[in-house]
CSV table of N, CA, C and O in Angstrom, one decimal:
chain,number,residue,atom,x,y,z
A,388,MET,N,21.1,6.8,-36.7
A,388,MET,CA,21.4,6.8,-35.3
A,388,MET,C,20.2,7.4,-34.5
A,388,MET,O,19.9,6.9,-33.4
A,389,LYS,N,19.6,8.5,-35.1
A,389,LYS,CA,18.5,9.1,-34.3
A,389,LYS,C,17.3,8.1,-34.3
A,389,LYS,O,16.6,7.9,-33.3
A,390,LYS,N,17.1,7.3,-35.3
A,390,LYS,CA,16.0,6.2,-35.3
A,390,LYS,C,16.3,5.2,-34.4
A,390,LYS,O,15.4,4.8,-33.6
A,391,LEU,N,17.6,4.8,-34.1
A,391,LEU,CA,17.8,3.8,-33.2
A,391,LEU,C,17.6,4.3,-31.8
A,391,LEU,O,17.0,3.7,-31.1
A,392,LEU,N,18.0,5.5,-31.5
A,392,LEU,CA,17.8,6.2,-30.3
A,392,LEU,C,16.3,6.3,-30.0
A,392,LEU,O,15.8,6.0,-28.8
A,393,LEU,N,15.5,6.7,-30.9
A,393,LEU,CA,14.1,6.8,-30.8
A,393,LEU,C,13.4,5.5,-30.5
A,393,LEU,O,12.5,5.4,-29.5
A,394,ILE,N,13.8,4.5,-31.1
A,394,ILE,CA,13.3,3.1,-30.8
A,394,ILE,C,13.7,2.6,-29.4
A,394,ILE,O,12.8,2.1,-28.7
A,395,ILE,N,15.0,2.9,-29.0
A,395,ILE,CA,15.3,2.5,-27.6
A,395,ILE,C,14.5,3.2,-26.6
A,395,ILE,O,14.1,2.6,-25.6
A,396,VAL,N,14.4,4.5,-26.8
A,396,VAL,CA,13.6,5.3,-25.9
A,396,VAL,C,12.1,4.9,-25.8
A,396,VAL,O,11.5,4.9,-24.7
A,397,LEU,N,11.5,4.7,-27.0
A,397,LEU,CA,10.0,4.4,-27.0
A,397,LEU,C,9.7,2.9,-26.8
A,397,LEU,O,8.6,2.6,-26.4
A,398,THR,N,10.6,2.0,-26.9
A,398,THR,CA,10.4,0.6,-26.6
A,398,THR,C,9.7,0.3,-25.2
A,398,THR,O,8.6,-0.4,-25.2
A,399,PRO,N,10.1,0.8,-24.1
A,399,PRO,CA,9.4,0.6,-22.9
A,399,PRO,C,7.9,1.0,-22.8
A,399,PRO,O,7.1,0.5,-22.4
A,400,PHE,N,7.7,2.2,-23.5
A,400,PHE,CA,6.4,2.7,-23.5
A,400,PHE,C,5.4,1.7,-24.5
A,400,PHE,O,4.3,1.5,-24.0
A,401,LEU,N,6.1,1.4,-25.5
A,401,LEU,CA,5.2,0.5,-26.4
A,401,LEU,C,4.9,-0.9,-25.7
A,401,LEU,O,3.8,-1.5,-25.8
A,402,LEU,N,6.0,-1.5,-25.0
A,402,LEU,CA,5.7,-2.6,-24.3
A,402,LEU,C,4.7,-2.6,-23.1
A,402,LEU,O,4.0,-3.4,-22.9
A,403,ALA,N,4.7,-1.4,-22.4
A,403,ALA,CA,3.9,-1.1,-21.3
A,403,ALA,C,2.4,-1.1,-21.8
A,403,ALA,O,1.5,-1.3,-21.1
A,404,THR,N,2.0,-0.7,-23.0
A,404,THR,CA,0.8,-0.5,-23.5
A,404,THR,C,0.2,-1.7,-24.2
A,404,THR,O,-0.9,-1.8,-24.5
A,405,GLN,N,1.1,-2.8,-24.4
A,405,GLN,CA,0.7,-4.0,-25.1
A,405,GLN,C,-0.2,-4.8,-24.2
A,405,GLN,O,0.2,-4.9,-22.8
A,406,CYS,N,-1.2,-5.5,-24.6
A,406,CYS,CA,-2.0,-6.4,-23.7
A,406,CYS,C,-1.9,-7.8,-24.2
A,406,CYS,O,-1.9,-8.1,-25.4
A,407,ASP,N,-2.1,-8.8,-23.3
A,407,ASP,CA,-2.2,-10.1,-23.6
A,407,ASP,C,-3.7,-10.3,-23.9
A,407,ASP,O,-4.5,-9.6,-23.6
A,408,GLU,N,-3.9,-11.4,-24.4
A,408,GLU,CA,-5.3,-11.8,-24.8
A,408,GLU,C,-6.1,-12.1,-23.5
A,408,GLU,O,-7.4,-11.9,-23.4
A,409,GLU,N,-5.5,-12.4,-22.4
A,409,GLU,CA,-6.2,-12.8,-21.2
A,409,GLU,C,-6.7,-11.5,-20.5
A,409,GLU,O,-7.6,-11.5,-19.7
A,410,ASP,N,-6.1,-10.2,-20.8
A,410,ASP,CA,-6.6,-9.1,-20.0
A,410,ASP,C,-7.7,-8.3,-20.8
A,410,ASP,O,-8.0,-7.3,-20.3
A,411,ASN,N,-8.2,-9.0,-21.8
A,411,ASN,CA,-9.4,-8.2,-22.5
A,411,ASN,C,-9.1,-6.8,-23.0
A,411,ASN,O,-10.0,-6.1,-23.0
A,412,GLY,N,-8.0,-6.6,-23.4
A,412,GLY,CA,-7.6,-5.2,-24.0
A,412,GLY,C,-7.5,-4.2,-23.0
A,412,GLY,O,-7.4,-3.1,-23.3
A,413,ILE,N,-7.3,-4.6,-21.6
A,413,ILE,CA,-7.2,-3.6,-20.6
A,413,ILE,C,-5.7,-3.2,-20.5
A,413,ILE,O,-4.9,-4.2,-20.3
A,414,ALA,N,-5.3,-1.9,-20.7
A,414,ALA,CA,-4.0,-1.4,-20.5
A,414,ALA,C,-3.7,-1.2,-19.0
A,414,ALA,O,-4.3,-0.3,-18.4
A,415,CYS,N,-2.7,-2.0,-18.4
A,415,CYS,CA,-2.5,-1.8,-17.0
A,415,CYS,C,-1.2,-0.9,-16.9
A,415,CYS,O,-0.3,-0.8,-17.7
A,416,THR,N,-1.2,-0.1,-15.8
A,416,THR,CA,-0.1,0.7,-15.4
A,416,THR,C,1.0,-0.1,-14.8
A,416,THR,O,0.9,-1.2,-14.5
A,417,GLU,N,2.2,0.6,-14.9
A,417,GLU,CA,3.5,-0.1,-14.4
A,417,GLU,C,3.7,0.1,-13.0
A,417,GLU,O,4.6,-0.4,-12.3
A,418,GLU,N,2.8,1.0,-12.3
A,418,GLU,CA,3.1,1.3,-10.9
A,418,GLU,C,2.7,0.2,-10.0
A,418,GLU,O,1.8,-0.6,-10.3
A,419,ALA,N,3.3,0.1,-8.9
A,419,ALA,CA,2.9,-0.9,-7.8
A,419,ALA,C,2.0,-0.2,-6.9
A,419,ALA,O,2.3,0.8,-6.4
A,420,LYS,N,0.9,-0.9,-6.7
A,420,LYS,CA,-0.1,-0.4,-5.7
A,420,LYS,C,0.0,-1.1,-4.4
A,420,LYS,O,0.2,-2.2,-4.2
A,421,ALA,N,-0.1,-0.3,-3.2
A,421,ALA,CA,-0.1,-0.8,-1.9
A,421,ALA,C,-1.5,-1.4,-1.6
A,421,ALA,O,-2.5,-0.7,-1.8
A,422,GLY,N,-1.5,-2.6,-1.1
A,422,GLY,CA,-2.8,-3.1,-0.8
A,422,GLY,C,-3.3,-2.7,0.5
A,422,GLY,O,-4.4,-2.8,0.7
A,423,LEU,N,-2.4,-2.2,1.4
A,423,LEU,CA,-2.8,-1.8,2.8
A,423,LEU,C,-2.3,-0.3,2.9
A,423,LEU,O,-1.1,0.1,2.5
A,424,ASN,N,-3.3,0.6,3.4
A,424,ASN,CA,-3.0,2.0,3.6
A,424,ASN,C,-3.5,2.3,4.8
A,424,ASN,O,-4.9,2.4,5.0
A,425,ILE,N,-2.8,2.4,5.9
A,425,ILE,CA,-3.2,2.6,7.3
A,425,ILE,C,-2.9,3.9,7.9
A,425,ILE,O,-1.8,4.3,7.9
A,426,THR,N,-3.9,4.7,8.3
A,426,THR,CA,-3.7,6.0,9.0
A,426,THR,C,-3.9,5.7,10.4
A,426,THR,O,-4.7,5.0,11.0
A,427,ILE,N,-3.0,6.3,11.4
A,427,ILE,CA,-3.0,6.2,12.7
A,427,ILE,C,-3.3,7.5,13.4
A,427,ILE,O,-2.6,8.5,13.2
A,428,LYS,N,-4.2,7.6,14.2
A,428,LYS,CA,-4.6,8.8,15.1
A,428,LYS,C,-4.7,8.5,16.5
A,428,LYS,O,-5.1,7.3,16.9
A,429,ASP,N,-4.6,9.5,17.3
A,429,ASP,CA,-4.8,9.5,18.8
A,429,ASP,C,-6.3,9.4,18.9
A,429,ASP,O,-7.0,10.4,18.3
A,430,ALA,N,-6.8,8.5,19.6
A,430,ALA,CA,-8.3,8.4,19.9
A,430,ALA,C,-8.9,9.6,20.6
A,430,ALA,O,-10.1,9.8,20.4
A,431,GLU,N,-8.2,10.1,21.4
A,431,GLU,CA,-8.7,11.3,22.2
A,431,GLU,C,-8.6,12.6,21.4
A,431,GLU,O,-9.5,13.5,21.5
A,432,THR,N,-7.4,12.9,20.8
A,432,THR,CA,-7.2,14.2,20.2
A,432,THR,C,-7.5,14.2,18.7
A,432,THR,O,-7.6,15.2,18.1
A,433,ASN,N,-7.6,12.9,18.1
A,433,ASN,CA,-7.8,12.8,16.7
A,433,ASN,C,-6.6,13.4,15.9
A,433,ASN,O,-6.8,13.5,14.6
A,434,LEU,N,-5.5,13.6,16.5
A,434,LEU,CA,-4.3,13.9,15.8
A,434,LEU,C,-3.6,12.8,15.1
A,434,LEU,O,-3.5,11.7,15.8
A,435,TYR,N,-2.9,13.0,14.0
A,435,TYR,CA,-2.2,12.0,13.4
A,435,TYR,C,-1.0,11.6,14.3
A,435,TYR,O,-0.4,12.3,14.9
A,436,LEU,N,-0.6,10.2,14.3
A,436,LEU,CA,0.5,9.7,15.0
A,436,LEU,C,1.4,9.1,13.9
A,436,LEU,O,0.9,8.3,13.1
A,437,SER,N,2.7,9.4,14.0
A,437,SER,CA,3.7,8.6,13.0
A,437,SER,C,5.0,8.4,13.7
A,437,SER,O,5.5,7.3,13.6
A,438,GLU,N,5.4,9.4,14.5
A,438,GLU,CA,6.8,9.1,15.2
A,438,GLU,C,6.7,8.1,16.2
A,438,GLU,O,5.8,8.1,17.1
A,439,GLY,N,7.5,7.0,16.1
A,439,GLY,CA,7.6,6.0,17.0
A,439,GLY,C,6.5,4.9,16.9
A,439,GLY,O,6.3,4.2,17.8
A,440,VAL,N,5.6,5.0,15.8
A,440,VAL,CA,4.5,4.1,15.5
A,440,VAL,C,5.1,2.9,14.7
A,440,VAL,O,5.9,3.0,13.8
A,441,SER,N,4.8,1.8,15.3
A,441,SER,CA,5.1,0.4,14.5
A,441,SER,C,3.8,-0.1,13.9
A,441,SER,O,2.9,-0.4,14.8
A,442,VAL,N,3.8,-0.3,12.7
A,442,VAL,CA,2.6,-1.0,12.0
A,442,VAL,C,3.0,-2.1,11.3
A,442,VAL,O,3.8,-2.1,10.3
A,443,ILE,N,2.5,-3.4,11.8
A,443,ILE,CA,3.0,-4.6,11.2
A,443,ILE,C,1.8,-5.4,10.6
A,443,ILE,O,0.8,-5.5,11.4
A,444,ALA,N,1.9,-5.7,9.3
A,444,ALA,CA,0.9,-6.6,8.7
A,444,ALA,C,1.3,-8.0,8.6
A,444,ALA,O,2.4,-8.2,8.3
A,445,THR,N,0.3,-8.8,9.0
A,445,THR,CA,0.7,-10.3,9.0
A,445,THR,C,-0.4,-11.0,8.2
A,445,THR,O,-1.5,-10.8,8.4
A,446,ASP,N,0.2,-12.0,7.4
A,446,ASP,CA,-0.8,-13.0,6.6
A,446,ASP,C,-0.2,-14.3,6.7
A,446,ASP,O,0.7,-14.5,6.0
A,447,GLY,N,-0.7,-15.1,7.6
A,447,GLY,CA,-0.2,-16.4,7.7
A,447,GLY,C,1.3,-16.2,8.3
A,447,GLY,O,1.7,-15.6,9.3
A,448,SER,N,2.3,-16.9,7.5
A,448,SER,CA,3.8,-16.8,7.9
A,448,SER,C,4.4,-15.5,7.4
A,448,SER,O,5.5,-15.2,7.7
A,449,TYR,N,3.7,-14.8,6.6
A,449,TYR,CA,4.1,-13.5,5.9
A,449,TYR,C,4.0,-12.3,6.9
A,449,TYR,O,2.9,-12.2,7.5
A,450,SER,N,5.0,-11.5,7.1
A,450,SER,CA,5.0,-10.4,7.9
A,450,SER,C,5.7,-9.3,7.4
A,450,SER,O,6.8,-9.4,6.8
A,451,GLU,N,5.1,-8.1,7.4
A,451,GLU,CA,5.8,-6.9,6.7
A,451,GLU,C,5.5,-5.6,7.7
A,451,GLU,O,4.4,-5.5,8.2
A,452,THR,N,6.5,-4.8,7.8
A,452,THR,CA,6.3,-3.6,8.5
A,452,THR,C,6.0,-2.5,7.4
A,452,THR,O,6.7,-2.2,6.5
A,453,LEU,N,4.8,-1.9,7.7
A,453,LEU,CA,4.3,-0.9,6.9
A,453,LEU,C,5.1,0.4,7.1
A,453,LEU,O,5.5,0.7,8.3
A,454,ILE,N,5.3,1.2,6.1
A,454,ILE,CA,6.0,2.5,6.1
A,454,ILE,C,5.3,3.7,5.6
A,454,ILE,O,4.5,3.6,4.8
A,455,SER,N,5.5,4.7,6.3
A,455,SER,CA,4.9,6.0,6.0
A,455,SER,C,6.0,6.9,5.5
A,455,SER,O,7.0,7.1,6.0
A,456,PHE,N,5.6,7.7,4.4
A,456,PHE,CA,6.6,8.6,3.7
A,456,PHE,C,6.2,10.1,3.9
A,456,PHE,O,7.0,11.0,3.6
A,457,ASP,N,5.1,10.3,4.5
A,457,ASP,CA,4.5,11.7,4.7
A,457,ASP,C,4.3,12.0,6.1
A,457,ASP,O,3.6,11.4,6.9
A,458,VAL,N,5.0,13.0,6.6
A,458,VAL,CA,5.0,13.3,8.1
A,458,VAL,C,3.7,14.1,8.4
A,458,VAL,O,3.0,14.0,9.5
A,459,ALA,N,3.3,15.0,7.5
A,459,ALA,CA,2.1,15.8,7.7
A,459,ALA,C,0.8,15.1,7.7
A,459,ALA,O,0.0,15.3,8.7
A,460,GLU,N,0.6,14.1,7.0
A,460,GLU,CA,-0.5,13.3,6.9
A,460,GLU,C,-0.1,11.8,6.7
A,460,GLU,O,-0.2,11.2,5.5
A,461,PRO,N,0.4,11.2,7.7
A,461,PRO,CA,1.1,9.9,7.5
A,461,PRO,C,0.1,8.8,7.2
A,461,PRO,O,-0.9,8.6,7.8
A,462,ILE,N,0.4,8.0,6.1
A,462,ILE,CA,-0.3,6.8,5.8
A,462,ILE,C,0.7,5.7,5.7
A,462,ILE,O,1.6,5.8,4.9
A,463,PHE,N,0.6,4.7,6.5
A,463,PHE,CA,1.6,3.6,6.5
A,463,PHE,C,1.1,2.6,5.5
A,463,PHE,O,-0.1,2.1,5.5
A,464,SER,N,1.9,2.4,4.4
A,464,SER,CA,1.6,1.6,3.3
A,464,SER,C,2.5,0.4,3.2
A,464,SER,O,3.5,0.3,3.6
A,465,GLY,N,1.8,-0.8,2.6
A,465,GLY,CA,2.7,-2.0,2.4
A,465,GLY,C,1.9,-3.0,1.6
A,465,GLY,O,0.8,-2.7,1.0
A,466,ALA,N,2.3,-4.2,1.5
A,466,ALA,CA,1.7,-5.3,0.8
A,466,ALA,C,1.5,-4.9,-0.6
A,466,ALA,O,0.5,-5.0,-1.2
A,467,TYR,N,2.6,-4.3,-1.2
A,467,TYR,CA,2.5,-3.9,-2.6
A,467,TYR,C,2.3,-5.1,-3.5
A,467,TYR,O,3.0,-6.1,-3.5
A,468,GLU,N,1.1,-5.0,-4.3
A,468,GLU,CA,0.7,-6.1,-5.3
A,468,GLU,C,0.7,-7.4,-4.6
A,468,GLU,O,1.0,-8.4,-5.3
A,469,ARG,N,0.3,-7.5,-3.3
A,469,ARG,CA,0.1,-8.8,-2.7
A,469,ARG,C,-1.1,-8.9,-2.1
A,469,ARG,O,-1.6,-8.3,-1.3
A,470,GLU,N,-1.9,-10.0,-2.8
A,470,GLU,CA,-3.2,-10.4,-2.1
A,470,GLU,C,-3.1,-11.1,-0.8
A,470,GLU,O,-1.9,-11.7,-0.6
A,471,GLY,N,-4.1,-11.0,0.0
A,471,GLY,CA,-3.8,-11.8,1.4
A,471,GLY,C,-5.0,-11.3,2.3
A,471,GLY,O,-5.7,-10.4,2.1
A,472,ASN,N,-5.0,-12.0,3.4
A,472,ASN,CA,-5.9,-11.7,4.5
A,472,ASN,C,-5.1,-11.3,5.7
A,472,ASN,O,-4.4,-12.1,6.4
A,473,TYR,N,-5.0,-10.0,6.0
A,473,TYR,CA,-4.0,-9.4,6.8
A,473,TYR,C,-4.6,-9.0,8.1
A,473,TYR,O,-5.8,-8.6,8.3
A,474,THR,N,-3.8,-9.1,9.2
A,474,THR,CA,-4.1,-8.6,10.6
A,474,THR,C,-3.0,-7.5,10.8
A,474,THR,O,-1.8,-7.8,10.5
A,475,ILE,N,-3.4,-6.3,11.2
A,475,ILE,CA,-2.7,-5.3,11.5
A,475,ILE,C,-2.4,-5.1,13.0
A,475,ILE,O,-3.4,-5.1,13.7
A,476,MET,N,-1.1,-5.0,13.3
A,476,MET,CA,-0.7,-4.8,14.8
A,476,MET,C,0.0,-3.4,14.8
A,476,MET,O,0.9,-3.1,14.1
A,477,VAL,N,-0.7,-2.5,15.6
A,477,VAL,CA,-0.1,-1.1,15.8
A,477,VAL,C,0.3,-0.9,17.2
A,477,VAL,O,-0.5,-1.2,18.1
A,478,SER,N,1.6,-0.4,17.4
A,478,SER,CA,2.1,-0.1,18.7
A,478,SER,C,2.8,1.2,18.7
A,478,SER,O,3.4,1.5,17.7
A,479,LYS,N,2.8,1.9,19.9
A,479,LYS,CA,3.4,3.0,20.1
A,479,LYS,C,3.6,3.2,21.7
A,479,LYS,O,2.7,2.9,22.4
A,480,SER,N,4.7,3.7,22.1
A,480,SER,CA,4.9,4.0,23.5
A,480,SER,C,3.8,4.8,24.1
A,480,SER,O,3.6,5.9,23.3
A,481,GLY,N,3.3,4.5,25.2
A,481,GLY,CA,2.3,5.4,25.8
A,481,GLY,C,0.8,5.1,25.3
A,481,GLY,O,0.0,5.7,25.7
A,482,TYR,N,0.7,4.0,24.4
A,482,TYR,CA,-0.6,3.8,23.9
A,482,TYR,C,-0.9,2.3,24.0
A,482,TYR,O,0.0,1.4,24.1
A,483,VAL,N,-2.1,1.9,24.1
A,483,VAL,CA,-2.5,0.5,24.1
A,483,VAL,C,-2.3,-0.1,22.7
A,483,VAL,O,-2.7,0.4,21.6
A,484,THR,N,-1.6,-1.3,22.6
A,484,THR,CA,-1.3,-1.9,21.3
A,484,THR,C,-2.7,-2.4,20.7
A,484,THR,O,-3.6,-3.0,21.4
A,485,TYR,N,-2.8,-2.1,19.4
A,485,TYR,CA,-4.1,-2.4,18.6
A,485,TYR,C,-3.8,-3.5,17.8
A,485,TYR,O,-2.8,-3.6,17.0
A,486,THR,N,-4.7,-4.5,17.7
A,486,THR,CA,-4.7,-5.6,16.7
A,486,THR,C,-6.1,-5.6,15.9
A,486,THR,O,-7.2,-5.6,16.6
A,487,SER,N,-6.0,-5.5,14.7
A,487,SER,CA,-7.1,-5.3,13.9
A,487,SER,C,-7.9,-6.6,13.5
A,487,SER,O,-7.4,-7.7,13.8
A,488,GLU,N,-9.1,-6.6,13.1
A,488,GLU,CA,-9.8,-7.8,12.5
A,488,GLU,C,-9.0,-8.0,11.1
A,488,GLU,O,-8.2,-7.3,10.7
A,489,VAL,N,-9.4,-9.0,10.5
A,489,VAL,CA,-8.8,-9.4,9.2
A,489,VAL,C,-9.2,-8.5,8.1
A,489,VAL,O,-10.4,-8.1,8.1
A,490,ILE,N,-8.2,-7.9,7.4
A,490,ILE,CA,-8.4,-7.2,6.3
A,490,ILE,C,-8.1,-7.9,4.9
A,490,ILE,O,-7.0,-8.4,4.8
A,491,SER,N,-9.0,-8.1,4.1
A,491,SER,CA,-8.7,-8.9,2.8
A,491,SER,C,-8.4,-8.0,1.8
A,491,SER,O,-9.1,-7.0,1.4
A,492,VAL,N,-7.3,-8.3,1.1
A,492,VAL,CA,-6.8,-7.5,-0.1
A,492,VAL,C,-7.0,-8.5,-1.3
A,492,VAL,O,-6.4,-9.6,-1.3
A,493,THR,N,-7.8,-8.0,-2.2
A,493,THR,CA,-8.0,-8.7,-3.5
A,493,THR,C,-7.3,-7.9,-4.6
A,493,THR,O,-6.8,-6.9,-4.4
A,494,SER,N,-7.5,-8.4,-5.8
A,494,SER,CA,-7.0,-7.7,-7.0
A,494,SER,C,-8.0,-7.8,-8.2
A,494,SER,O,-8.8,-8.6,-8.2
A,495,ASP,N,-7.7,-7.0,-9.1
A,495,ASP,CA,-8.4,-7.0,-10.3
A,495,ASP,C,-7.5,-7.4,-11.4
A,495,ASP,O,-6.5,-8.0,-11.0
A,496,VAL,N,-7.7,-7.3,-12.7
A,496,VAL,CA,-6.8,-7.8,-13.7
A,496,VAL,C,-5.5,-7.1,-13.7
A,496,VAL,O,-4.5,-7.6,-14.2
A,497,CYS,N,-5.4,-6.0,-13.1
A,497,CYS,CA,-4.1,-5.1,-13.2
A,497,CYS,C,-3.3,-5.2,-11.8
A,497,CYS,O,-2.1,-5.3,-11.7
A,498,HIS,N,-4.0,-4.8,-10.8
A,498,HIS,CA,-3.5,-4.4,-9.5
A,498,HIS,C,-4.3,-5.0,-8.3
A,498,HIS,O,-5.4,-5.3,-8.4
A,499,VAL,N,-3.7,-4.9,-7.2
A,499,VAL,CA,-4.4,-5.2,-6.0
A,499,VAL,C,-5.4,-4.0,-5.8
A,499,VAL,O,-5.2,-2.9,-6.3
A,500,ILE,N,-6.5,-4.3,-5.0
A,500,ILE,CA,-7.5,-3.3,-4.7
A,500,ILE,C,-7.1,-2.6,-3.3
A,500,ILE,O,-7.3,-3.5,-2.4
A,501,PRO,N,-6.6,-1.4,-3.2
A,501,PRO,CA,-6.1,-0.9,-2.0
A,501,PRO,C,-7.1,-0.9,-0.9
A,501,PRO,O,-8.2,-0.5,-1.3
A,502,GLN,N,-6.9,-1.2,0.3
A,502,GLN,CA,-7.8,-1.1,1.3
A,502,GLN,C,-7.1,0.0,2.3
A,502,GLN,O,-6.0,-0.1,2.7
A,503,GLN,N,-8.0,0.9,2.6
A,503,GLN,CA,-7.7,2.0,3.5
A,503,GLN,C,-8.4,1.8,4.9
A,503,GLN,O,-9.6,1.5,4.9
A,504,ARG,N,-7.7,2.1,6.0
A,504,ARG,CA,-8.3,2.0,7.2
A,504,ARG,C,-7.6,3.2,8.2
A,504,ARG,O,-6.5,3.5,8.0
A,505,THR,N,-8.6,3.6,9.0
A,505,THR,CA,-8.0,4.6,10.1
A,505,THR,C,-8.1,3.9,11.4
A,505,THR,O,-9.2,3.4,11.8
A,506,ILE,N,-7.0,3.9,12.1
A,506,ILE,CA,-7.0,3.2,13.4
A,506,ILE,C,-6.8,4.3,14.5
A,506,ILE,O,-5.8,5.0,14.4
A,507,LEU,N,-7.7,4.2,15.5
A,507,LEU,CA,-7.5,5.2,16.6
A,507,LEU,C,-6.8,4.5,17.9
A,507,LEU,O,-7.3,3.5,18.3
A,508,LEU,N,-5.6,5.0,18.2
A,508,LEU,CA,-5.0,4.4,19.3
A,508,LEU,C,-5.5,5.0,20.6
A,508,LEU,O,-5.5,6.3,20.8
A,509,GLN,N,-5.6,4.2,21.6
A,509,GLN,CA,-6.1,4.7,23.0
A,509,GLN,C,-4.8,4.9,23.9
A,509,GLN,O,-3.9,4.1,23.9
A,510,PRO,N,-4.7,6.2,24.3
A,510,PRO,CA,-3.5,6.5,25.3
A,510,PRO,C,-3.6,5.5,26.5
A,510,PRO,O,-4.8,5.1,26.9
A,511,GLU,N,-2.6,5.1,27.1
A,511,GLU,CA,-2.7,4.2,28.3
A,511,GLU,C,-3.1,5.1,29.5
A,511,GLU,O,-3.0,6.3,29.6
């Protein structure tokens, strides 16, 4: 019974470390990486902005609202494991809406290559 339990517990770890012939022996992690990581700051004070900020990434007909999980140093993340050519639109009451140039997210054999940007919002 202990052997069966050990096999059941270890199987996910063994599967996670196995590689296909296509990946040249590179062991990929199981985590999902965000392709877009956007920090928003006030252009005049350089203080982080998060409350009431809307960050939307668009790639063709695909659209996603990016989410921040940290209030102290907010980074709006999204496009998890999704390549694309994104335009970021940032809006907040009392600030001029910002639209970015195209941000290209590519990938390597395992994950997308994260793109970090800091956007400075201009007060109205």
